[in-house]
XYZ file of C-alpha atoms in Angstrom:
698
model
C 4.964 -38.060 -45.064
C 2.990 -37.352 -48.238
C 3.930 -34.835 -50.927
C 1.148 -32.507 -49.779
C 2.388 -32.639 -46.190
C 5.959 -31.860 -47.309
C 4.707 -28.975 -49.456
C 2.594 -27.712 -46.551
C 5.614 -27.807 -44.223
C 7.866 -25.946 -46.692
C 5.209 -23.313 -47.364
C 4.615 -22.816 -43.629
C 8.315 -22.464 -42.831
C 8.800 -20.006 -45.697
C 5.895 -17.815 -44.567
C 6.996 -18.017 -40.911
C 10.598 -17.118 -41.791
C 9.503 -14.146 -43.904
C 7.193 -12.910 -41.140
C 9.984 -13.262 -38.571
C 12.339 -11.309 -40.839
C 9.784 -8.497 -41.168
C 9.095 -8.379 -37.426
C 12.793 -8.286 -36.494
C 13.474 -5.639 -39.175
C 10.684 -3.355 -37.967
C 11.683 -3.660 -34.305
C 15.367 -3.121 -35.112
C 14.618 0.044 -37.073
C 12.608 1.514 -34.206
C 15.452 0.573 -31.904
C 17.742 2.659 -34.130
C 15.315 5.576 -33.949
C 15.309 5.445 -30.142
C 19.129 5.268 -30.171
C 19.153 8.708 -31.798
C 18.191 10.114 -28.401
C 20.669 11.140 -25.755
C 21.923 8.435 -23.388
C 19.647 7.948 -20.391
C 20.565 7.023 -16.853
C 19.244 3.481 -16.542
C 20.520 2.901 -13.011
C 17.712 0.963 -11.406
C 16.834 -0.720 -8.163
C 16.132 -4.162 -9.608
C 13.753 -5.101 -6.809
C 11.629 -1.998 -7.435
C 11.725 -2.471 -11.204
C 10.638 -6.097 -11.000
C 7.882 -5.142 -8.566
C 6.615 -2.486 -11.010
C 6.386 -5.127 -13.729
C 4.616 -7.604 -11.449
C 2.092 -5.009 -10.244
C 1.423 -3.046 -13.428
C 2.117 -5.541 -16.234
C 1.023 -8.859 -14.755
C -1.216 -7.333 -12.087
C -2.729 -4.785 -14.530
C -3.195 -2.416 -11.566
C -3.661 0.807 -13.505
C -5.857 -0.747 -16.168
C -8.189 -2.053 -13.484
C -8.932 1.494 -12.342
C -11.545 1.314 -15.087
C -13.174 -1.939 -14.031
C -14.951 -2.725 -17.294
C -12.150 -2.117 -19.742
C -9.638 -3.400 -17.183
C -11.336 -6.780 -16.925
C -11.603 -6.935 -20.716
C -7.882 -6.228 -21.015
C -6.985 -8.816 -18.358
C -8.881 -11.467 -20.354
C -7.107 -10.430 -23.563
C -3.678 -10.168 -21.919
C -3.648 -13.521 -20.175
C -5.787 -15.108 -22.851
C -3.322 -14.203 -25.565
C -0.445 -15.668 -23.534
C -2.317 -18.923 -22.962
C -3.475 -19.133 -26.584
C 0.105 -19.025 -27.896
C 0.565 -22.531 -26.519
C -2.602 -23.489 -28.356
C -1.187 -21.967 -31.554
C 1.885 -24.200 -31.261
C -0.410 -27.169 -30.683
C -2.496 -26.216 -33.743
C 0.588 -25.865 -35.956
C 1.821 -29.307 -34.860
C -1.550 -30.816 -35.778
C -1.397 -29.284 -39.258
C 2.245 -30.133 -39.919
C 2.215 -33.623 -38.356
C -1.350 -34.988 -38.453
C -2.210 -37.197 -35.501
C 0.259 -35.501 -33.188
C -0.162 -32.708 -30.667
C 1.758 -30.682 -28.102
C 3.206 -33.132 -25.570
C 1.717 -31.762 -22.396
C 0.427 -33.774 -19.417
C -3.337 -34.086 -18.972
C -3.873 -33.053 -22.591
C -7.722 -33.071 -22.370
C -7.539 -30.427 -19.621
C -5.137 -28.431 -21.816
C -7.691 -28.549 -24.631
C -10.469 -27.446 -22.292
C -8.393 -24.501 -21.062
C -7.576 -23.509 -24.651
C -11.187 -23.560 -25.828
C -12.461 -21.741 -22.766
C -9.748 -19.072 -23.092
C -10.333 -18.658 -26.829
C -14.047 -18.230 -26.259
C -13.483 -15.643 -23.495
C -11.045 -13.665 -25.660
C -13.609 -13.700 -28.460
C -16.217 -12.296 -26.053
C -13.733 -9.657 -24.867
C -13.070 -8.698 -28.491
C -16.783 -8.319 -29.153
C -17.048 -6.156 -26.027
C -14.109 -4.041 -27.244
C -15.989 -3.481 -30.505
C -19.112 -2.527 -28.561
C -17.265 0.006 -26.366
C -15.515 1.631 -29.309
C -18.168 1.641 -32.041
C -21.565 1.304 -30.332
C -21.123 2.824 -26.868
C -18.641 5.250 -28.513
C -16.579 6.079 -25.447
C -15.103 9.521 -26.071
C -11.476 8.696 -25.289
C -11.339 5.818 -27.828
C -10.504 6.461 -31.481
C -12.791 4.937 -34.120
C -10.767 4.945 -37.343
C -9.980 1.906 -39.446
C -6.642 1.437 -37.671
C -8.406 1.182 -34.326
C -10.715 -1.494 -35.728
C -7.975 -3.506 -37.413
C -6.864 -5.239 -34.225
C -10.466 -6.236 -33.501
C -10.627 -7.843 -36.950
C -7.311 -9.624 -36.352
C -8.385 -10.966 -32.961
C -11.806 -12.050 -34.181
C -10.289 -13.960 -37.104
C -7.656 -15.540 -34.870
C -10.148 -16.763 -32.286
C -12.645 -17.935 -34.906
C -9.965 -19.807 -36.872
C -8.800 -21.628 -33.715
C -12.297 -22.826 -32.847
C -13.271 -23.710 -36.428
C -9.993 -25.572 -36.999
C -10.726 -27.649 -33.905
C -14.292 -28.248 -35.094
C -13.314 -29.575 -38.531
C -10.415 -31.560 -37.091
C -13.065 -33.642 -35.315
C -14.751 -34.429 -38.627
C -11.415 -35.108 -40.356
C -10.171 -37.529 -37.674
C -13.597 -38.842 -36.689
C -13.404 -37.638 -33.091
C -16.717 -37.509 -31.240
C -18.035 -34.529 -29.286
C -16.683 -34.429 -25.720
C -16.703 -32.296 -22.552
C -13.143 -31.031 -22.840
C -13.702 -29.409 -26.267
C -17.156 -27.895 -25.661
C -17.099 -25.047 -28.194
C -15.641 -26.994 -31.128
C -17.994 -29.875 -30.327
C -20.977 -27.553 -30.732
C -19.525 -26.038 -33.928
C -18.833 -29.447 -35.500
C -22.272 -30.898 -34.693
C -24.110 -29.534 -37.808
C -21.472 -31.095 -40.112
C -20.866 -34.413 -38.347
C -23.678 -36.327 -39.988
C -22.978 -35.635 -43.633
C -19.459 -34.204 -44.227
C -16.770 -36.696 -45.271
C -13.419 -36.943 -43.536
C -11.561 -35.716 -46.620
C -13.834 -32.668 -46.836
C -13.274 -32.090 -43.108
C -9.519 -32.229 -43.724
C -9.743 -29.669 -46.532
C -11.825 -27.252 -44.451
C -9.487 -27.790 -41.473
C -6.519 -26.643 -43.567
C -8.462 -23.631 -44.823
C -8.919 -22.420 -41.240
C -5.453 -23.667 -40.233
C -3.848 -21.478 -42.906
C -6.211 -18.648 -42.053
C -4.930 -18.787 -38.497
C -1.284 -18.934 -39.577
C -1.552 -16.061 -42.063
C -3.568 -13.840 -39.722
C -1.203 -14.575 -36.806
C 1.900 -13.773 -38.861
C 0.259 -10.675 -40.354
C -0.708 -9.527 -36.874
C 2.869 -10.105 -35.683
C 4.159 -7.895 -38.510
C 1.471 -5.263 -37.900
C 1.993 -4.961 -34.138
C 5.416 -3.204 -34.071
C 4.231 -0.780 -36.769
C 1.148 0.286 -34.838
C 0.055 1.416 -31.384
C 0.076 -2.268 -30.465
C 3.856 -2.083 -30.335
C 3.090 -1.504 -26.650
C 2.791 -5.300 -26.385
C 6.598 -5.381 -26.732
C 7.583 -1.971 -25.379
C 5.226 -1.428 -22.428
C 6.803 -4.109 -20.177
C 10.230 -2.623 -20.995
C 8.959 0.880 -20.268
C 7.467 -0.179 -16.934
C 10.703 -1.940 -15.981
C 12.769 1.133 -16.910
C 10.459 3.550 -15.078
C 12.441 6.359 -13.461
C 12.752 5.724 -9.749
C 13.382 9.329 -8.805
C 10.526 11.602 -7.688
C 7.847 11.871 -10.395
C 8.047 14.523 -13.140
C 11.357 15.744 -11.800
C 13.037 17.867 -14.487
C 16.617 17.089 -15.382
C 19.301 19.385 -14.031
C 20.931 21.536 -16.736
C 24.660 22.177 -16.475
C 25.000 25.859 -17.332
C 28.780 25.647 -17.020
C 28.946 23.363 -20.051
C 30.402 25.708 -22.660
C 29.712 23.240 -25.466
C 25.935 23.545 -25.024
C 24.396 25.410 -27.953
C 20.814 25.255 -26.768
C 18.906 24.632 -23.574
C 15.793 22.518 -23.325
C 14.585 20.270 -26.117
C 13.668 21.648 -29.522
C 14.552 18.524 -31.521
C 13.161 15.031 -31.023
C 16.652 13.501 -30.890
C 17.557 15.758 -27.950
C 15.202 13.867 -25.649
C 16.907 11.017 -23.839
C 16.358 7.434 -24.896
C 14.019 6.639 -21.987
C 11.782 9.529 -23.038
C 11.721 8.162 -26.599
C 10.855 4.647 -25.413
C 7.772 6.248 -23.844
C 6.568 7.234 -27.302
C 6.487 3.660 -28.610
C 4.943 2.353 -25.371
C 1.802 4.481 -25.828
C -1.394 2.424 -26.082
C -3.509 5.316 -27.420
C -6.107 4.338 -24.826
C -6.954 7.971 -24.108
C -6.915 7.580 -20.330
C -4.439 10.452 -20.029
C -6.529 12.838 -22.109
C -9.683 11.718 -20.313
C -8.380 13.040 -16.972
C -6.401 16.018 -18.277
C -7.803 19.280 -16.848
C -6.742 21.196 -19.963
C -8.335 18.761 -22.402
C -11.432 18.453 -20.221
C -12.057 22.195 -20.270
C -11.639 22.804 -23.990
C -7.926 23.605 -24.274
C -5.893 22.458 -27.266
C -3.727 20.060 -25.257
C -4.344 16.302 -25.390
C -1.592 14.320 -23.629
C -2.297 11.293 -25.834
C -2.106 13.289 -29.059
C 1.081 14.947 -27.830
C 2.762 11.548 -27.389
C 1.373 10.148 -30.654
C 2.509 13.166 -32.682
C 5.970 12.969 -31.147
C 6.112 9.229 -31.883
C 5.162 9.710 -35.525
C 7.684 12.551 -35.821
C 10.414 10.327 -34.339
C 9.559 7.577 -36.828
C 9.604 9.942 -39.799
C 12.771 11.795 -38.772
C 14.442 8.565 -37.688
C 13.788 7.052 -41.109
C 15.264 10.094 -42.852
C 18.353 10.164 -40.622
C 19.116 6.429 -40.606
C 17.912 5.716 -44.159
C 15.998 2.793 -42.652
C 12.424 2.650 -43.937
C 9.917 2.163 -41.095
C 7.094 0.347 -42.880
C 7.194 -3.327 -43.893
C 6.737 -5.182 -46.163
C 8.333 -2.578 -48.417
C 6.313 -3.561 -51.477
C 3.080 -2.730 -49.663
C 4.311 0.647 -48.370
C 6.466 1.770 -51.269
C 4.906 5.223 -51.632
C 4.882 5.967 -47.875
C 8.498 4.871 -47.464
C 9.566 6.839 -50.543
C 7.980 10.025 -49.193
C 9.832 9.653 -45.892
C 13.163 8.877 -47.510
C 12.882 11.862 -49.841
C 12.563 14.223 -46.872
C 15.988 15.788 -46.599
C 17.958 15.151 -43.423
C 21.624 15.923 -43.043
C 24.218 16.441 -40.309
C 26.586 19.386 -40.113
C 30.173 19.169 -38.864
C 29.027 19.474 -35.252
C 26.673 16.539 -35.637
C 23.510 18.642 -35.527
C 20.751 17.261 -37.747
C 19.111 19.524 -40.293
C 15.498 18.470 -40.927
C 12.699 20.563 -42.472
C 10.035 19.649 -39.899
C 10.335 21.391 -36.510
C 9.273 19.590 -33.353
C 7.911 22.792 -31.803
C 5.727 24.620 -34.259
C 5.198 21.984 -36.951
C 4.505 18.970 -34.713
C 3.677 20.379 -31.257
C 2.218 23.858 -30.966
C 3.199 26.399 -28.341
C -0.458 26.589 -27.288
C -0.358 22.910 -26.333
C 2.781 23.339 -24.267
C 1.470 26.339 -22.359
C -1.902 24.716 -21.630
C -0.345 22.107 -19.314
C -0.752 22.587 -15.552
C 1.874 19.878 -14.820
C -0.678 18.138 -12.581
C 0.495 14.613 -13.540
C -3.020 13.191 -13.722
C -2.093 11.957 -17.194
C 0.900 10.071 -15.820
C -1.074 8.612 -12.945
C -3.703 7.314 -15.371
C -1.249 5.902 -17.934
C -1.151 2.085 -17.762
C 2.313 1.896 -19.372
C 4.043 4.476 -17.127
C 4.511 7.140 -19.783
C 5.772 10.490 -18.496
C 4.325 13.518 -20.236
C 5.218 16.392 -17.937
C 9.020 16.262 -18.193
C 8.777 16.374 -21.987
C 6.531 19.425 -21.854
C 8.866 21.187 -19.420
C 11.861 20.340 -21.624
C 10.138 21.935 -24.621
C 9.110 24.972 -22.570
C 12.759 25.333 -21.566
C 13.722 25.439 -25.221
C 11.151 28.139 -25.941
C 12.131 30.259 -22.930
C 15.897 29.865 -22.719
C 16.886 29.169 -26.330
C 14.235 30.912 -28.425
C 13.209 33.556 -25.895
C 9.554 32.865 -26.746
C 7.022 33.320 -23.968
C 3.833 35.219 -23.233
C 3.972 38.718 -21.738
C 2.575 37.266 -18.489
C 5.400 34.717 -18.294
C 8.017 37.344 -19.077
C 6.598 39.651 -16.413
C 6.546 36.836 -13.849
C 10.203 35.997 -14.479
C 11.171 39.667 -14.285
C 9.320 40.154 -10.987
C 10.943 37.091 -9.444
C 14.383 38.176 -10.624
C 14.003 41.711 -9.256
C 12.016 41.220 -6.059
C 12.011 37.470 -5.418
C 8.235 37.090 -5.897
C 5.883 36.836 -8.929
C 4.036 40.103 -8.198
C 7.103 42.281 -8.089
C 6.190 43.547 -4.606
C 9.163 44.877 -2.649
C 11.301 42.141 -1.144
C 11.361 44.294 2.015
C 7.669 43.492 2.525
C 8.118 39.706 2.559
C 7.834 39.434 6.340
C 5.168 42.121 6.678
C 2.489 39.442 7.130
C 3.818 38.753 10.638
C 2.481 42.113 11.826
C -1.025 40.656 11.834
C -0.077 37.466 13.664
C -1.445 36.893 17.187
C 1.848 35.363 18.342
C 5.537 36.225 17.984
C 7.070 35.052 14.676
C 10.841 34.979 15.216
C 13.377 35.155 12.404
C 16.463 32.943 12.240
C 18.489 35.910 13.517
C 16.303 36.242 16.597
C 15.789 32.527 17.324
C 19.113 30.721 17.153
C 17.719 27.380 18.376
C 14.668 26.198 16.469
C 13.283 22.851 15.320
C 11.628 23.969 12.098
C 12.376 26.663 9.584
C 8.982 27.865 8.361
C 9.525 28.441 4.639
C 6.568 30.733 4.070
C 6.745 30.953 0.281
C 5.653 33.851 -1.889
C 1.930 33.083 -1.604
C 2.013 32.855 2.185
C 4.078 36.036 2.395
C 2.416 38.383 -0.083
C -1.070 37.136 -0.993
C -3.614 38.650 1.412
C -5.754 35.501 1.540
C -2.804 33.129 1.942
C -1.333 35.232 4.741
C -4.230 34.005 6.891
C -2.951 30.453 6.458
C 0.538 31.498 7.557
C -0.880 33.219 10.630
C -3.077 30.252 11.527
C -0.108 27.891 11.274
C 2.258 29.937 13.442
C -0.486 30.335 16.032
C -0.974 26.560 16.203
C 2.775 25.864 16.298
C 3.200 28.404 19.101
C 0.295 26.838 21.005
C 1.857 23.386 20.633
C 5.217 24.578 21.888
C 6.990 23.955 18.583
C 10.117 26.051 18.137
C 10.240 27.603 14.695
C 11.695 30.576 12.843
C 11.415 32.219 9.435
C 14.024 33.671 7.098
C 12.121 36.923 6.979
C 12.899 39.298 4.129
C 15.888 37.203 3.095
C 13.676 34.341 1.904
C 13.333 34.097 -1.860
C 10.825 32.421 -4.125
C 11.244 28.638 -4.120
C 11.804 28.614 -7.894
C 9.053 26.098 -8.651
C 7.187 28.586 -10.844
C 10.317 29.472 -12.807
C 11.298 25.823 -13.312
C 7.873 24.619 -14.442
C 7.575 27.555 -16.833
C 10.910 26.673 -18.421
C 13.336 29.137 -16.818
C 15.776 26.625 -15.370
C 18.524 29.229 -14.991
C 16.376 31.371 -12.704
C 15.333 28.305 -10.710
C 18.931 27.305 -10.042
C 19.822 30.843 -8.968
C 16.945 30.948 -6.477
C 17.590 27.452 -5.165
C 21.304 28.104 -4.695
C 20.608 31.331 -2.766
C 18.002 29.684 -0.526
C 20.219 26.685 0.179
C 23.065 29.014 1.175
C 20.715 30.631 3.712
C 19.594 27.242 5.027
C 23.202 26.190 5.546
C 24.157 29.499 7.142
C 21.461 29.095 9.791
C 21.965 25.345 10.278
C 18.472 24.412 9.078
C 17.688 20.718 9.655
C 13.896 20.667 9.234
C 11.694 22.768 6.976
C 7.931 23.191 7.109
C 5.885 24.931 4.416
C 2.226 25.593 3.606
C 2.924 25.515 -0.150
C 2.884 22.059 -1.818
C 4.819 23.466 -4.781
C 7.597 24.680 -2.491
C 7.305 21.421 -0.522
C 7.865 19.356 -3.659
C 10.742 21.407 -5.008
C 12.503 21.657 -1.628
C 12.045 17.991 -0.810
C 12.706 16.402 -4.189
C 14.689 18.844 -6.319
C 16.807 21.045 -4.040
C 18.869 18.000 -2.935
C 20.329 17.885 -6.465
C 21.842 21.294 -5.685
C 23.082 20.357 -2.230
C 20.202 20.717 0.256
C 20.467 18.444 3.269
C 17.342 18.929 5.347
C 14.055 17.175 6.099
C 11.073 18.843 4.436
C 7.485 18.658 5.723
C 4.152 19.957 4.572
C 2.232 21.704 7.326
C -0.525 19.054 7.290
C 2.057 16.350 8.027
C 3.352 18.243 11.057
C -0.127 19.162 12.319
C -1.374 15.579 11.977
C 1.612 14.363 14.016
C 0.990 16.993 16.681
C -2.607 15.750 17.020
C -1.398 12.153 17.293
C 1.083 13.192 20.007
C -1.639 15.057 21.898
C 0.221 18.336 21.650
C -2.804 19.990 20.061
C -6.396 18.991 20.697
C -9.291 20.002 18.440
C -12.127 20.482 20.930
C -14.441 23.156 19.551
C -17.171 22.029 17.166
C -16.953 23.208 13.578
C -20.374 22.405 12.190
C -19.661 22.269 8.473
C -20.078 19.783 5.637
C -16.621 19.849 4.058
C -15.199 18.377 0.873
C -11.429 18.276 0.618
C -9.576 19.142 -2.587
C -6.283 17.273 -3.106
C -3.437 19.476 -4.266
C -1.613 17.842 -7.200
C 1.839 18.635 -5.827
C 0.945 17.314 -2.385
C -1.038 14.269 -3.500
C -0.016 12.837 -6.859
C 3.552 14.156 -6.623
C 4.262 13.158 -3.027
C 1.535 10.757 -1.917
C 0.332 12.965 0.958
C -3.375 12.129 1.020
C -4.051 10.988 4.572
C -2.600 13.705 6.896
C -5.063 16.435 5.788
C -7.973 14.016 6.119
C -6.698 12.817 9.499
C -6.790 16.406 10.762
C -10.291 17.029 9.410
C -11.618 13.751 10.814
C -10.446 14.781 14.314
C -12.249 18.120 14.285
C -15.566 17.794 16.202
C -18.721 18.559 14.234
C -17.020 18.413 10.830
C -18.643 16.128 8.222
C -16.138 15.083 5.550
C -17.553 14.111 2.143
C -15.425 13.153 -0.839
C -15.749 14.500 -4.354
C -16.113 11.967 -7.147
C -12.587 12.795 -8.281
C -10.419 12.591 -5.182
C -7.028 11.433 -3.959
C -4.901 10.117 -6.908
C -7.586 11.084 -9.403
C -8.321 14.497 -7.929
C -8.628 17.158 -10.618
C -6.174 20.057 -10.772
C -7.299 23.517 -9.650
C -5.599 25.046 -12.700
C -2.763 26.931 -10.985
C 0.128 24.496 -11.417
C 2.969 24.726 -13.897
C 3.038 28.506 -13.612
C -0.515 28.803 -14.882
C -1.376 30.788 -11.740
C 0.293 33.745 -13.438
C -1.152 33.282 -16.931
C -4.605 33.908 -18.326
C -6.809 31.076 -19.603
C -8.088 32.157 -23.003
C -9.651 28.904 -24.216
C -12.621 26.891 -23.045
C -13.947 26.754 -19.488
C -11.710 27.931 -16.654
C -10.212 24.906 -14.908
C -10.841 26.291 -11.416
C -14.525 26.756 -12.243
C -14.783 23.160 -13.489
C -13.150 21.891 -10.308
C -15.413 24.055 -8.155
C -18.440 22.581 -9.925
C -17.195 19.097 -9.001
C -16.916 20.192 -5.363
C -20.415 21.665 -5.371
C -21.880 18.342 -6.571
C -21.570 16.957 -3.005
C -23.381 19.978 -1.492
C -20.672 21.204 0.896
C -20.841 24.261 3.089
C -17.049 24.395 3.105
C -14.375 23.483 0.555
C -11.064 22.638 2.185
C -7.577 22.605 0.721
C -3.983 22.410 1.892
C -2.440 24.685 -0.724
C -2.585 28.487 -1.050
C -2.723 28.229 -4.847
C -5.656 25.817 -4.698
C -7.413 27.955 -2.104
C -7.139 31.020 -4.346
C -8.420 29.163 -7.383
C -11.317 27.561 -5.506
C -12.244 30.862 -3.876
C -12.368 32.433 -7.331
C -14.422 29.449 -8.459
C -17.081 29.931 -5.796
C -17.286 33.606 -6.752
C -17.667 32.696 -10.427
C -20.503 30.312 -9.479
C -21.953 32.988 -7.157
C -22.030 30.682 -4.140
C -19.372 32.360 -1.982
C -22.050 33.446 0.517
C -23.039 29.889 1.363
C -19.888 27.882 0.508
C -16.695 28.948 2.269
C -13.136 28.054 1.258
C -10.476 27.469 3.913
C -7.112 25.835 4.433
C -6.916 22.803 6.720
C -4.764 24.818 9.168
C -7.393 27.561 9.374
C -10.136 25.026 10.058
C -8.027 23.341 12.734
C -7.363 26.702 14.364
C -11.130 27.215 14.720
C -11.329 24.000 16.756
C -8.471 24.676 19.170
C -9.045 26.313 22.540
C -5.977 28.540 22.531
C -6.710 29.642 26.098
C -6.367 26.118 27.472
C -2.644 25.997 28.159
C -3.061 22.969 30.444
C -3.673 20.739 27.433
C -0.523 22.033 25.809
C 1.649 21.406 28.816
C 0.181 17.946 29.270
C 0.824 17.160 25.626
C 4.428 18.308 25.738
C 5.347 16.523 28.943
C-alpha cells in the first residue's frame, strides 16, 4: 500500500468517525428532548405493529394515494437502500484499488446499482420539477426544501462519474452491465491517461464521501429526520380507536393543571410524532379548515411544536441541538441563553408559552377533529389528540373559551343538551311518530336501546330521522326502547371542545342508566354518539354492543326483514360522516342500503370514503360561528353539487343540518334535497305489506 493510499485511508476514517460522532450526538440530544415528555403506554400487539410497518413503510400505502409523488418516493426509498450497498462497494474501490464488494454475480450487482442510481436521479429531477416548476401548493420552496435535492443530485452524479473515471483509470472497456458509466466515460476514453483518470476518480470519490457524510449529519437536524423516526412512529402507532383522548383522573389531588399547556406535558409518543413529520403538506392539503381560509394548518402546527420542543429541550437539558457546533455557534448560543429553570415541584419555567406564543387559540378552535389530516399522513402522525389536549388546558385550566363554547357547556350542564331546551322535552319528538315508541320503563324486554342523542331529540329536522328509524324498526319487528327524558347528551361535544370533566359526568350518568335497564345493544343515528359510546365509554365501564343505524338497517335488508320495493327516482350523492367513516370504518352499510333502493342512482363525489371532506360540524364547531374564510359546509356542498345530484344523502344529523344549510346558501334547495339514509329507505318500504315482514322474521 502506497503512502497516498495510507493517507487516503486515514483521512477517510477520520472524516467518517467525525460524521458518525455528529450523527449520534444529534440523535441522542433529540432523544433527550423526547424523554422530557410524560411516559407513554407502549403496550403493543407486535403482529399489528409489524404489519403497520410492512404496509406503510415498506409498502408505502399512504404515499401511493398520490400516485405521482408516491411512485417518486418509492423509487427514492428503495433506491436509497439499494445504493447504500453501492456506496460500500465504491468506498472499497477507493480504499483498496482493484477490489470490490464480494457479492456473487458481481456484474449483475453493478447493473442493478447503475440502473437504481439513474432512476433515483430521475426521481430527484422530478421532485425538483414538482416543487419549483409545477409549484404544488402543499410543498414548501425555501432553501431548506431544496437542500435535499442538491444532496441527492450530487450523490447520484458522484456515483456515476466515479464509475465512469474508474474505467479510464483501470482501463476497463464499456460493457452492458455498466451502461450509464460506459456512456459517460466514452468522451474521455480516447485521450485521457490512466493517471488522470485516477485523479478525477478520487475527486468524485471524495465528493461522494463528503456529501454522503454531510447528508447523514444534516438528516437528523432537518425534516428528513423522518428517515429514522417515521418507521419507529409507524411501529409505535396507538392501537386503540383513532383520536381517542386520554382519560383524565380528576381524583388525582396532585394534578395542578388539566390538559396540556406545556410541550413537556405531552406524552413521549406524541413528541415522537413531531420528529416524524415529513413536512409533505398532505395533512394541510385535505384539512377543511385550511382549505377554506382558516388559520389552522396541521403541518405548521406539528412543525411549530417540533421547533418549540427542540428549543425548549436545548434550554432544559443544556444540550445544543445543532451540529457541528462551530457552524451553528450563534444559533446554539441564542437557544442556550434562553432561561429555563425548574422549581421545587419540578415544573419548568420557560419564557415562551406553547399556547399563545407558539400555537394560537384561533388555530386550536378552527379544528373540526375530522381526522382527514391523520388519514393522509404517511408517517401516522396524530394531530387531533394534541389539539384536544391543548383545548382542555384552555377550558379547564385557564378558563379561556368563546362565549358560544361557554354557553354550550352551560346548556348541557343544566338541561343535558346544547340548546338549553328543557330536559322534560327530550322525548317530545315521539308525539309525531307513526308508531309506538316505548321507553325502558314501558318495555322491559327489548333488543336495542335507541340512544336518540340531542340532535335526534331536539332538532326539528333531525327528529324526522328518529321517526323514520323507529317506523322501520317497528315494521321489521325489532324490539327497541328509549331512555326518554332521562337520556343525557352523549358528551362528545363537551369532550372535543375540551371539557373533559363534563364529559365524564355525562358518560357516568348514562352508563348508570344503561346498567340499570340491562342494556346489551345500543343503536344511534348520531355518528358522534356512536363513536363515543362504542370507543370511549368502555373506559368508564360500559359493557354493551353499539351500532349505527345504517349498520342495523343494512343487516335487516340482508336478512329480508325489510324490503325496499318502491322506486325512489333520484340521483343521489352520499356524504361520508367523519365520525362514522374515518373514525370507525363504516363506509359500506349506508351505500349497501342506497344500492338496494329501486330507482336510486348513486354517484360518488370526488372526495369520498376515507378522503371525504368534513361538513364543518365536528369537534363542537356545530355550536360555534365560523368567522374566517369560506364556510366549510358551503365548500362541501359545492363538492356535492359538482356531480349534479337531485338528492344529497347522509347518515348523520349534524351533516344533514350542515348540508341543508349549504344548499340554502347556494340557493339550490328547491331542486336538490337533503335526506338521511333512513328517511330515503322509509320512502321505499311498503309499510302496509305486513306479509313481507312476517316472512322475513320467520
